[in-house]
Tab-separated table of C-alpha atoms and ligand atoms in Angstrom:
chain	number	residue	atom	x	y	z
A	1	UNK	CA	227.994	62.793	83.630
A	2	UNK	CA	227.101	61.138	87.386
A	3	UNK	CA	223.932	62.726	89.177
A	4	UNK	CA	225.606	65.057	91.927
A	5	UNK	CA	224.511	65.671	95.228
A	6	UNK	CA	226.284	67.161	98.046
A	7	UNK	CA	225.275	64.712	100.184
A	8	UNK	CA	224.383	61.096	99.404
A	9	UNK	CA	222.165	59.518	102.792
A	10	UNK	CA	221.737	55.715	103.167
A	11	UNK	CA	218.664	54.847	104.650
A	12	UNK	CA	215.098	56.865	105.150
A	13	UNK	CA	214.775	56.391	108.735
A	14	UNK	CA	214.897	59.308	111.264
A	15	UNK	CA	218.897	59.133	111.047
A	16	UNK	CA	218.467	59.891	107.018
A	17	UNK	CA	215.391	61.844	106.996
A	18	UNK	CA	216.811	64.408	109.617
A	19	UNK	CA	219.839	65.058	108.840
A	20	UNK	CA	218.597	65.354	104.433
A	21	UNK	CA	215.822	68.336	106.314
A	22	UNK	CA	218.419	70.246	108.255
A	23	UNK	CA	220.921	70.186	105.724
A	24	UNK	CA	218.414	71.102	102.759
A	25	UNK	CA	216.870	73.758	104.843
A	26	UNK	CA	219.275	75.681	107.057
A	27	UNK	CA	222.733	75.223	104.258
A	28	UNK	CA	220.955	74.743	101.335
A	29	UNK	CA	222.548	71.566	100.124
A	30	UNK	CA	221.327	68.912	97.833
A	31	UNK	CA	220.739	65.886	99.298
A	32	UNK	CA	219.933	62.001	97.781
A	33	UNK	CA	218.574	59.647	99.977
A	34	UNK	CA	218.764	56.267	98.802
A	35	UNK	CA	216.187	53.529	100.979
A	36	UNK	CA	216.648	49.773	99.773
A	37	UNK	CA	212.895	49.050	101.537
A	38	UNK	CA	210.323	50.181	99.178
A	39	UNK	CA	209.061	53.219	101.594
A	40	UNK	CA	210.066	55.896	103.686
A	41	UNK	CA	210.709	56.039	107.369
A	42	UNK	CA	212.746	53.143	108.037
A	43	UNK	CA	211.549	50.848	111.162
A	44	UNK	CA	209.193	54.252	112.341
A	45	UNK	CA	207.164	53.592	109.413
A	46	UNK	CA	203.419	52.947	109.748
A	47	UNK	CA	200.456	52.154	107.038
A	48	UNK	CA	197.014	51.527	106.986
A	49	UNK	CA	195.659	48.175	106.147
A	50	UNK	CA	193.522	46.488	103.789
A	51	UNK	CA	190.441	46.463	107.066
A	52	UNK	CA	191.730	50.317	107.414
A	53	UNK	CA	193.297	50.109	110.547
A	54	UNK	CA	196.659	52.588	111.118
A	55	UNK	CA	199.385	49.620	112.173
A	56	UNK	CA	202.878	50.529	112.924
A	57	UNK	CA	204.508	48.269	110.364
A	58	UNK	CA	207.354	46.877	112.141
A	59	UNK	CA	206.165	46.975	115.816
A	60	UNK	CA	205.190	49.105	118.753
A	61	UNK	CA	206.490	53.025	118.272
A	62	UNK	CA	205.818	54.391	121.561
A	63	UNK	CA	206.987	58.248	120.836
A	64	UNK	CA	208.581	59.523	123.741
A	65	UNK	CA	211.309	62.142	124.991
A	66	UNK	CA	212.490	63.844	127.516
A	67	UNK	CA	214.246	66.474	125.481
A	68	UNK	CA	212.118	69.615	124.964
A	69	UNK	CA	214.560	70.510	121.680
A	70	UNK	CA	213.459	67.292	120.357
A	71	UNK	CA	210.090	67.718	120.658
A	72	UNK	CA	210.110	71.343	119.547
A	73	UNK	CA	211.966	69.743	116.349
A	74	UNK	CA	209.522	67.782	115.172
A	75	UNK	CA	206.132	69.326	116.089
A	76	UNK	CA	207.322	71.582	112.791
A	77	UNK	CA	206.042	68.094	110.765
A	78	UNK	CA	203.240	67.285	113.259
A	79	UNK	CA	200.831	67.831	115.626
A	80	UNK	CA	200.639	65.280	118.666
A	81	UNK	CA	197.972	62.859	119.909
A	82	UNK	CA	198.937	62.537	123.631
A	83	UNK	CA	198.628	58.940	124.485
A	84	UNK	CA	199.592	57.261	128.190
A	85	UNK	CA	201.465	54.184	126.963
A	86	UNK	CA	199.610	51.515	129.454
A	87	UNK	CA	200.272	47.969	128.785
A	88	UNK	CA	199.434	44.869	130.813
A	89	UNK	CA	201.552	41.262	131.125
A	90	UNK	CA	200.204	37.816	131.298
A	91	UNK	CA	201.301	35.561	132.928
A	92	UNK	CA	200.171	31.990	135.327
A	93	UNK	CA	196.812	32.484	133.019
A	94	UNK	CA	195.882	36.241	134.363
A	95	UNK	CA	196.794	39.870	133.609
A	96	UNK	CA	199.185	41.572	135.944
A	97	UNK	CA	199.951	45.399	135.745
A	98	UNK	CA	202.927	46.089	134.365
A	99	UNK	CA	205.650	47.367	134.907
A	100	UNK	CA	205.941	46.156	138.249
A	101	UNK	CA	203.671	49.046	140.513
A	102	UNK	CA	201.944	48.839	143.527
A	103	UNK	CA	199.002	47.774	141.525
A	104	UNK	CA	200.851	44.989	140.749
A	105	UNK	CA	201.930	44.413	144.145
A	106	UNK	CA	198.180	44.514	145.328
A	107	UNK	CA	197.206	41.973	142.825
A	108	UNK	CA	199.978	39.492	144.017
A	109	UNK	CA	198.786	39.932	147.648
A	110	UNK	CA	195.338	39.997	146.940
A	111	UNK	CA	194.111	43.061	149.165
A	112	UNK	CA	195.114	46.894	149.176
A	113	UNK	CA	198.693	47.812	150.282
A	114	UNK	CA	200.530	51.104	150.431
A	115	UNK	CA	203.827	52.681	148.958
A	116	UNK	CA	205.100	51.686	152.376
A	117	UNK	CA	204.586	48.423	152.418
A	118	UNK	CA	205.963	47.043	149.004
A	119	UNK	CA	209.122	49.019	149.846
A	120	UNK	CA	209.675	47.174	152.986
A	121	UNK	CA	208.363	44.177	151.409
A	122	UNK	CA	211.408	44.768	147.738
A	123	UNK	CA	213.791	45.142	151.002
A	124	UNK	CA	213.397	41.879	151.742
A	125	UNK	CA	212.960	39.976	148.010
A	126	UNK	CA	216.009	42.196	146.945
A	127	UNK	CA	218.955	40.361	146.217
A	128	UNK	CA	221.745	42.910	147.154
A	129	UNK	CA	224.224	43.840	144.234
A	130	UNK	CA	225.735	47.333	144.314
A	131	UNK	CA	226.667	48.171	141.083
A	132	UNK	CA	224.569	45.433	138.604
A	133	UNK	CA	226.205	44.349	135.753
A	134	UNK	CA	223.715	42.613	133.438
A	135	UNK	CA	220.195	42.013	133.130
A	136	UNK	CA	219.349	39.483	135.598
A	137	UNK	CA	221.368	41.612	138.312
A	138	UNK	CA	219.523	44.259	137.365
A	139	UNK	CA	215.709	42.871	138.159
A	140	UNK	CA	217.137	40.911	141.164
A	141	UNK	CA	218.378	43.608	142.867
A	142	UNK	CA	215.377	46.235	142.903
A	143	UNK	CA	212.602	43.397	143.382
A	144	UNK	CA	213.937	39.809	143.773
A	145	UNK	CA	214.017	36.424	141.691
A	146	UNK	CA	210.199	35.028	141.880
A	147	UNK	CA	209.162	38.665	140.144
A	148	UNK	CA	212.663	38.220	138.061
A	149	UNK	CA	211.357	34.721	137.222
A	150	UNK	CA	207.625	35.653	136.507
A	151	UNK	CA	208.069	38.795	134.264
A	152	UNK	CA	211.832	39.115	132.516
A	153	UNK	CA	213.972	36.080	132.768
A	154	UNK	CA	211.619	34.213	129.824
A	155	UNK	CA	211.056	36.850	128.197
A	156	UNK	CA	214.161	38.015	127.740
A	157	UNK	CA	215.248	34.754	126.437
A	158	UNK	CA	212.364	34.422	124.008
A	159	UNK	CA	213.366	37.993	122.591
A	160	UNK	CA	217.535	37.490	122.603
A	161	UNK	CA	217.787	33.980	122.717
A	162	UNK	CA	220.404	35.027	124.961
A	163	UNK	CA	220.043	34.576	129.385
A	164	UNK	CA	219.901	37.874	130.803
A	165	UNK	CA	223.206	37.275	132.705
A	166	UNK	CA	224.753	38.071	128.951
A	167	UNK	CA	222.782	41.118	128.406
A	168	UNK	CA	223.717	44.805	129.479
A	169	UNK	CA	221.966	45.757	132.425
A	170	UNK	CA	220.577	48.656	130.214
A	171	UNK	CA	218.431	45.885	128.536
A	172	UNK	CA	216.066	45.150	131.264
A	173	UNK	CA	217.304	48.073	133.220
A	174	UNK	CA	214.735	50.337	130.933
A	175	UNK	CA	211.791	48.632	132.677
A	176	UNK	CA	211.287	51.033	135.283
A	177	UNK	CA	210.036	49.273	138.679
A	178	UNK	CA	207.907	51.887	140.944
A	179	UNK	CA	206.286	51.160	144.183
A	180	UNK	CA	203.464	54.295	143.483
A	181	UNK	CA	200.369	53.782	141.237
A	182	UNK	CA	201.985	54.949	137.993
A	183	UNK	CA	201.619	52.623	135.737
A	184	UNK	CA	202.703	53.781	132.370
A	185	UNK	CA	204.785	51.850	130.544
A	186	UNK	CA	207.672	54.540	129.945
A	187	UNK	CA	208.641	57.235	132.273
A	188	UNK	CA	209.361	60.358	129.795
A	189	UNK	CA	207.761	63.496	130.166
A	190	UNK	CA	206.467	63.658	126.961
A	191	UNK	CA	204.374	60.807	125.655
A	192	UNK	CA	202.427	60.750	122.671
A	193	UNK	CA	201.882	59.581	119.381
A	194	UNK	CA	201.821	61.737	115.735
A	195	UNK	CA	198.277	62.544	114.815
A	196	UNK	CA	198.332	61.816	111.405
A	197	UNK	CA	201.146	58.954	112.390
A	198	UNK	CA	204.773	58.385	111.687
A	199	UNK	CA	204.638	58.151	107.568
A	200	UNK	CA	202.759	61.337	107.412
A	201	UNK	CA	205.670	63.305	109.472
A	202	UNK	CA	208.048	61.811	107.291
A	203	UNK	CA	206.586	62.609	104.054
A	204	UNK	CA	206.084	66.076	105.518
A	205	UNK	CA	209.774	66.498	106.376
A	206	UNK	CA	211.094	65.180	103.024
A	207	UNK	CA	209.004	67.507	100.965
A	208	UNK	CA	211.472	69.958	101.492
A	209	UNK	CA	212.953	71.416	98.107
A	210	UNK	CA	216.895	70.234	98.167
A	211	UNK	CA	215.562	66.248	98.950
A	212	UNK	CA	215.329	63.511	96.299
A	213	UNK	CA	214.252	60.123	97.665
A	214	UNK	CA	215.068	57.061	95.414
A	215	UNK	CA	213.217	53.805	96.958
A	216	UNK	CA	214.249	50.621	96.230
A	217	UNK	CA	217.423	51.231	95.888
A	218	UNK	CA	220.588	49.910	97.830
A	219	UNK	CA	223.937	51.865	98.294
A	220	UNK	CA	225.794	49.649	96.811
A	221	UNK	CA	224.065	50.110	93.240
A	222	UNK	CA	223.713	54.066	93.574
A	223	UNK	CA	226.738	54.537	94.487
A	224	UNK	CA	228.120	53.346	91.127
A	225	UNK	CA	226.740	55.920	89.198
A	226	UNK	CA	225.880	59.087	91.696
A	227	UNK	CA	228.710	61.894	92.487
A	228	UNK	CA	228.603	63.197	96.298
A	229	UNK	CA	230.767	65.403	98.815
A	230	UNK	CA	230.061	63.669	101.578
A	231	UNK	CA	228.008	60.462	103.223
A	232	UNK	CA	225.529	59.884	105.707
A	233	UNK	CA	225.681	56.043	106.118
A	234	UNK	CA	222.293	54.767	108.319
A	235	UNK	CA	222.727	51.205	107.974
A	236	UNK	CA	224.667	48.371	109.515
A	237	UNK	CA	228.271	49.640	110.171
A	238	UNK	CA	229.340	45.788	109.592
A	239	UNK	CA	227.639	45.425	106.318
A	240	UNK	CA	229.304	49.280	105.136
A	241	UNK	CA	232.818	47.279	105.563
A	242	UNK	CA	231.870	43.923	104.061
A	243	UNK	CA	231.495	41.948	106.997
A	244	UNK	CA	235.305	41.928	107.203
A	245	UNK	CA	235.654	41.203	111.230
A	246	UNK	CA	232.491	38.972	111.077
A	247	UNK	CA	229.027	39.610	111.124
A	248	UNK	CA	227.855	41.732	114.318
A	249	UNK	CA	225.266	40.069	116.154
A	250	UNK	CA	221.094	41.225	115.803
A	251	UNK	CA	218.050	40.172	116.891
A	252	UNK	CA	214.938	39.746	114.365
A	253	UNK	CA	211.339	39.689	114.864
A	254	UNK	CA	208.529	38.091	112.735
A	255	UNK	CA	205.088	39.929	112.901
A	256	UNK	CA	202.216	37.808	112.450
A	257	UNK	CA	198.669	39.869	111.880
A	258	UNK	CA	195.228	39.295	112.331
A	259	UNK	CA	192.503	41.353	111.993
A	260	UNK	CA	189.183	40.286	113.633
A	261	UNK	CA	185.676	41.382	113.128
A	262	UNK	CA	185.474	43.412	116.953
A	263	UNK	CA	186.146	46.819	118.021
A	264	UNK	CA	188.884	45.868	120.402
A	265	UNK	CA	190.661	42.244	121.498
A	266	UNK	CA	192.545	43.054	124.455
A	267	UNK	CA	192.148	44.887	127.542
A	268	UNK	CA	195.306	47.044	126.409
A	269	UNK	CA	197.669	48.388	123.502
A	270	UNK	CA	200.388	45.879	124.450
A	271	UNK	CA	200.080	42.564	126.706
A	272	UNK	CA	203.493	40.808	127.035
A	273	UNK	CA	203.456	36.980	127.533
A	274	UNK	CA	206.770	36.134	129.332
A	275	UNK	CA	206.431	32.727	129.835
A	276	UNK	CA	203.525	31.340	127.186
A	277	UNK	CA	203.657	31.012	123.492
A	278	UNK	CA	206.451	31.411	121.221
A	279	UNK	CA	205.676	35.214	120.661
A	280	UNK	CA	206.804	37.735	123.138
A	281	UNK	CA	203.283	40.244	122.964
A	282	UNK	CA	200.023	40.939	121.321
A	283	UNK	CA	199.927	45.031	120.271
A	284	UNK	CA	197.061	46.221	119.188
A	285	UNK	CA	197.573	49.756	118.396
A	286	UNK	CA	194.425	51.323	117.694
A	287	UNK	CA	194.242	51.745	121.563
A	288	UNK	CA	197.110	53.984	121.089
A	289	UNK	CA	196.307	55.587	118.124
A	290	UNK	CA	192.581	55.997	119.170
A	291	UNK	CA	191.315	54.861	115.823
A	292	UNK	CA	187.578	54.618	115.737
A	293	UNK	CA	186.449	51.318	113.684
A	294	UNK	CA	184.107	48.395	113.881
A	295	UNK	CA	187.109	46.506	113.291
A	296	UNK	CA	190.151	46.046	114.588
A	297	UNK	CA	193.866	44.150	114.002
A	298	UNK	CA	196.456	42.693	116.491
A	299	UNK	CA	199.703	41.367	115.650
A	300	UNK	CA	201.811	38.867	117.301
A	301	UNK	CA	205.869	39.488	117.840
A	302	UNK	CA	208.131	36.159	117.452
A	303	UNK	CA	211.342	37.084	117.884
A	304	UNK	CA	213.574	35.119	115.197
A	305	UNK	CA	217.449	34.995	114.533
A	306	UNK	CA	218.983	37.635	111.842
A	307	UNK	CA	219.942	35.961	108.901
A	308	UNK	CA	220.664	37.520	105.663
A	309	UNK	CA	216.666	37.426	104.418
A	310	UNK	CA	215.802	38.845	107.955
A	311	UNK	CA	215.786	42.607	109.453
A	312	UNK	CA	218.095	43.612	111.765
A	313	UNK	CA	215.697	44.823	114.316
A	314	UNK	CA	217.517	44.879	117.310
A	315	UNK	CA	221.907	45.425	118.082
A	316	UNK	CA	222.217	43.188	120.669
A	317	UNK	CA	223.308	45.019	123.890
A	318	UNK	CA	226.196	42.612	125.224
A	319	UNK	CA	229.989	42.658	126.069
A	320	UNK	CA	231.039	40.344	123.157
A	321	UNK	CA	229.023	42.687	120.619
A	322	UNK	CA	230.065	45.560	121.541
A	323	UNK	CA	233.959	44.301	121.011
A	324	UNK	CA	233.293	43.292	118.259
A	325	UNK	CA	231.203	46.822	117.224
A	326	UNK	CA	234.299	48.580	118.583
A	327	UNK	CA	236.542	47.573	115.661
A	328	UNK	CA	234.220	48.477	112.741
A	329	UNK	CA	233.885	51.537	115.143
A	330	UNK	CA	237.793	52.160	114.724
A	331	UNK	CA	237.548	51.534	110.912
A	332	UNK	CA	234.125	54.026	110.760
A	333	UNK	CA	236.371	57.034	112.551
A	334	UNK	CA	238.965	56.126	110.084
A	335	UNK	CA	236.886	56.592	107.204
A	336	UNK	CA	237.140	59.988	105.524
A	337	UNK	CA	233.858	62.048	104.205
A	338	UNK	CA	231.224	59.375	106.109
A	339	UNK	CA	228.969	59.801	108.799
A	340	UNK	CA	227.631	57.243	110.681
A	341	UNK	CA	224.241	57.450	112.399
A	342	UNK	CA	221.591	55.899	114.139
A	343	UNK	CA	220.587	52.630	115.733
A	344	UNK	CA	222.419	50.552	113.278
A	345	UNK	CA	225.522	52.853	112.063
A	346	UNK	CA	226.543	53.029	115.389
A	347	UNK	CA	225.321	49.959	117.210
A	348	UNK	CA	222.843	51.399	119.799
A	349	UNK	CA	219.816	49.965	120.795
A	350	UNK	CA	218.182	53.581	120.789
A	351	UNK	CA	214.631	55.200	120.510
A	352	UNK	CA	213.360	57.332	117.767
A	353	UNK	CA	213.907	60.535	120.270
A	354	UNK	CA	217.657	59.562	120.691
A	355	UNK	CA	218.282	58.498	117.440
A	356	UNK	CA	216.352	62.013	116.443
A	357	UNK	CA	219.167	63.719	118.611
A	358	UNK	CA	222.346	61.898	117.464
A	359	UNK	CA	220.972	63.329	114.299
A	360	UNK	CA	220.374	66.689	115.225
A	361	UNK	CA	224.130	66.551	116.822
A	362	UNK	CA	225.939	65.364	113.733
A	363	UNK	CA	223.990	68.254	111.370
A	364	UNK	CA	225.154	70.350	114.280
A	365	UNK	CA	229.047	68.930	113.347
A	366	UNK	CA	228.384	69.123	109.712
A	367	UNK	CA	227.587	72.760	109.547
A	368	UNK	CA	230.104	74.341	112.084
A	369	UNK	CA	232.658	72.209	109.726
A	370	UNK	CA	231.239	73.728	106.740
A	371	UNK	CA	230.962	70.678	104.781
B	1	FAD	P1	216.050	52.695	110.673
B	1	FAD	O1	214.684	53.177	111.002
B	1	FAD	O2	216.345	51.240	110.817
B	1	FAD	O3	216.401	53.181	109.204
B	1	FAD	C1	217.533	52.734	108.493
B	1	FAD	C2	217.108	52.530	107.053
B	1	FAD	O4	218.284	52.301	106.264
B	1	FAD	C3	216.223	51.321	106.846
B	1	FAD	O5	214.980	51.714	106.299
B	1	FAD	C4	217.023	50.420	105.900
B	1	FAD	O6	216.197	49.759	104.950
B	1	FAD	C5	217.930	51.413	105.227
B	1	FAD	N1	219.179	50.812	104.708
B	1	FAD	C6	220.067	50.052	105.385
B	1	FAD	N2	221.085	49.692	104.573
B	1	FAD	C7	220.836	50.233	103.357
B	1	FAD	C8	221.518	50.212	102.113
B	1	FAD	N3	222.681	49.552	101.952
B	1	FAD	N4	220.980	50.874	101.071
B	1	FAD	C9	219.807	51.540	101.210
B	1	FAD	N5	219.111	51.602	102.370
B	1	FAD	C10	219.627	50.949	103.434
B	1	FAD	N6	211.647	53.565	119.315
B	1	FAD	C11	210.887	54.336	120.135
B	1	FAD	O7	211.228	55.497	120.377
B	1	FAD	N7	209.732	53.842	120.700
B	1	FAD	C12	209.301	52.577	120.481
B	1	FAD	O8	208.274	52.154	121.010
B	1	FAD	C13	210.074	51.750	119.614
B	1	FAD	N8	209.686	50.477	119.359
B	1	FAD	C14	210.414	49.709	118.504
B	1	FAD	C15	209.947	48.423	118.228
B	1	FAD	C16	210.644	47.623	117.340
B	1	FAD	C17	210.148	46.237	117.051
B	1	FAD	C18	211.848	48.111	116.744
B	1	FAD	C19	212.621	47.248	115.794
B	1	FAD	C20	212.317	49.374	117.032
B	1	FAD	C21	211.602	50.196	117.913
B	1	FAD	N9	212.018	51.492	118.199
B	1	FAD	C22	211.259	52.283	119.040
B	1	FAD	C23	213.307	52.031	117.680
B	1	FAD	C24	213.148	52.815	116.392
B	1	FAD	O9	212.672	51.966	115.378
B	1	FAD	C25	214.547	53.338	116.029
B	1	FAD	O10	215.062	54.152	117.055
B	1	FAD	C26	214.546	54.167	114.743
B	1	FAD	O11	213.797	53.589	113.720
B	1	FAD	C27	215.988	54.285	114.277
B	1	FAD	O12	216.066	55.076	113.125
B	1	FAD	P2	217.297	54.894	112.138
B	1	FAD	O13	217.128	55.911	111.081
B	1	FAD	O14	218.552	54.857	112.909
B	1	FAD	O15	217.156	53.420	111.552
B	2	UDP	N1	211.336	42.775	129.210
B	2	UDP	C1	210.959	41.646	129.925
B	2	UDP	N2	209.642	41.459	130.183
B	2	UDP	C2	208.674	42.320	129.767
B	2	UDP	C3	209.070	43.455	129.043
B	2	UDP	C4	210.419	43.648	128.763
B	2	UDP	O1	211.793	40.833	130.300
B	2	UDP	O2	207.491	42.088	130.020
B	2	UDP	C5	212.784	42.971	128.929
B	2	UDP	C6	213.185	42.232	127.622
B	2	UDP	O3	214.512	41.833	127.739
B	2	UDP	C7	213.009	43.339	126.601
B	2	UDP	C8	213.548	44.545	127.363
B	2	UDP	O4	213.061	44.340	128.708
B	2	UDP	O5	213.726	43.073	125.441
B	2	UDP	C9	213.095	45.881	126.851
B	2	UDP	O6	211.695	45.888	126.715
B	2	UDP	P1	210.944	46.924	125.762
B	2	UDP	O7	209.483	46.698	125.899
B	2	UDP	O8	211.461	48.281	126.039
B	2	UDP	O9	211.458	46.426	124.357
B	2	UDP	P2	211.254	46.919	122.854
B	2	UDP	O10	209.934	47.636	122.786
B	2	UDP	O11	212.440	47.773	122.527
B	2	UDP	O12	211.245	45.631	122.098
């Protein structure tokens, strides 16, 4: 006889590990989540190293919503350590405050300035484009090319390998531009980290009775020999139907670590380096996390293609993959008993918040359907 489940769930990200705790919890079902990596909590996953020091494994997680339902949600699995995200860029061989603030302004004049005056001044860089339509548009038109030039157009090409005139505006369009003094990195109301960090809050939601968690383990394999009602599907939507349109496009990263005998190495959590080296920023976390050691590691982001050995990081937010995304997404509606969620199921170049409420709206589906 198969193992049976009501539902099997590909994938131990937020996507899987949500939707497994609502639907154990609130309707009771059995669920089997099956995670080819050899730990929970997908790309949010974090560990400590061999010096001690909390890293996020696969990059920067900057929690942050602006959905109070979200929040709510998963303050059930964790208390918060409120952090301002503050990051700095460098670039001409100095640090510049970034995103682009008065601060920033001030530094590039060289003497105090007002609100007042880097308005009238973005009047004039501005390139005027009503409605932009990719990612060079975007910068251009809120503060000119020589701030376009010195801050996103290298960057962006170090981390797509694409020009920014073939990227959604969304892309660069999340870097907000401000002509006040904030100078946090994101703009969401709520900011902060999880106290105990991201692998804690996982393990916390997953305890609950109904979940089985099988690790190293891919899909493909369990599916041979596990009976299920219905699937939850978390992983590339061009992979579920065997590549048969061609591969989608993603972009992968390659983190490089060092830890270094010093409390801190940088000024900030993050500096970006648009236009020197081959990586695209230093993070060193612990001035997020507020980690208290003698010690402390950073770790260097070079973006790399996706191959088949690589991780599919990042959907690439662009006209030609989304055409191509649309007709696994017309097979994927097609497809009886499957749900498709998250950043890679569905293509999205989402945050943990959003991909936390795509979740929350298909368990939503699920249970008003009954199944
Ligand atoms: P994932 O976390 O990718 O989980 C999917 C899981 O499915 C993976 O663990 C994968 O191994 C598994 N899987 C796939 N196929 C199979 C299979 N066939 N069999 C078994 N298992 C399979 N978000 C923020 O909010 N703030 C940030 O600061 C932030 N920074 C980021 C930085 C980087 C470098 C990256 C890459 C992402 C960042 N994100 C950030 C986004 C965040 O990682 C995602 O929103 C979130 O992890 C998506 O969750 P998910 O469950 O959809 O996917
Ligand atoms: N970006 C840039 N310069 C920067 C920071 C960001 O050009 O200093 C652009 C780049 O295209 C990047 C995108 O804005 O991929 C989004 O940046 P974010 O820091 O949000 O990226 P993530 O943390 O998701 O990698």
């Amino acid at each position: 006889m198969p193992e049976q489940y009501d539902y099997l769930i590909v994938g131990c990200g937020f996507a899987g590990a949500v939707l497994a705790e609502r639907l154990a919890s609130q309707c009771g079902k059995s669920c089997l989540i099956v995670e080819r990596r050899n730990h929970i909590g997908g790309n949010s996953h974090d560990h400590y190293d061999k010096a001690g020091v909390l890293l996020h494994t696969y990059g920067p997680h900057y929690f942050r919503s602006n959905s109070e339902r979200i929040v709510e949600y998963l303050s059930q699995f964790t208390e918060w350590h409120p952090v301002e995200y503050k990051i700095l860029s460098w670039s001409d061989g100095r640090y510049w405050q970034f995103p682009i603030n008065l601060n920033t302004f001030e530094q590039l004049l060289g003497r105090p300035s007002t609100t007042e005056e880097m308005d009238a001044t973005l009047a004039q860089w501005r390139v005027p484009i009503d409605n932009p339509k990719n990612s060079e548009e975007v910068i251009i038109s809120q503060v000119g090319v020589p701030l376009y030039e010195k801050f996103f157009k290298n960057y962006t090409r170090k981390q797509w390998r694409r020009d920014p005139k073939d990227l959604d505006a969304s892309v660069c369009g999340r870097i907000p531009i401000r002509t006040n003094r904030d100078d946090r990195y994101l703009s969401e109301k709520f900011q902060a980290l999880p106290k105990d960090g991201y692998t804690k809050l996982f393990e916390r939601m997953l305890a609950t009775p109904g979940i089985d968690v099988r690790l190293n383990t891919d899909y493909r394999d369990a599916r041979q020999h596990i009976a299920y009602k219905r699937l939850i599907y978390t992983g590339m939507i061009d992979e579920y139907f065997d590549f048969q349109f061609g591969r989608l496009p993603y972009r992968s990263l390659r983190f490089e670590n060092e830890t270094l005998p010093q409390e801190f190495f940088q000024p900030a959590m993050q500096v970006n380096y648009p236009n020197d080296h081959e990586f695209t920023r230093i993070v060193e976390i612990k001035h997020a996390t507020g980690q208290k050691l003698p010690v402390t590691t950073i770790v260097r982001e070079y973006p790399q293609d996706h191959t088949p050995e690589t991780e599919p990081y990042y959907p690439i937010p662009a006209p030609d993959a989304h055409a191509l995304y649309e007709r696994y997404a017309a097979l994927a509606t097609a497809e009886k008993g499957v749900s498709f969620v998250g950043r890679l199921a569905t293509y999205r170049y989402y945050n943990m918040d959003q991909v936390v409420g795509m979740a929350l709206a298909e368990f939503e589906k699920l249970r008003a359907t009954n199944v």
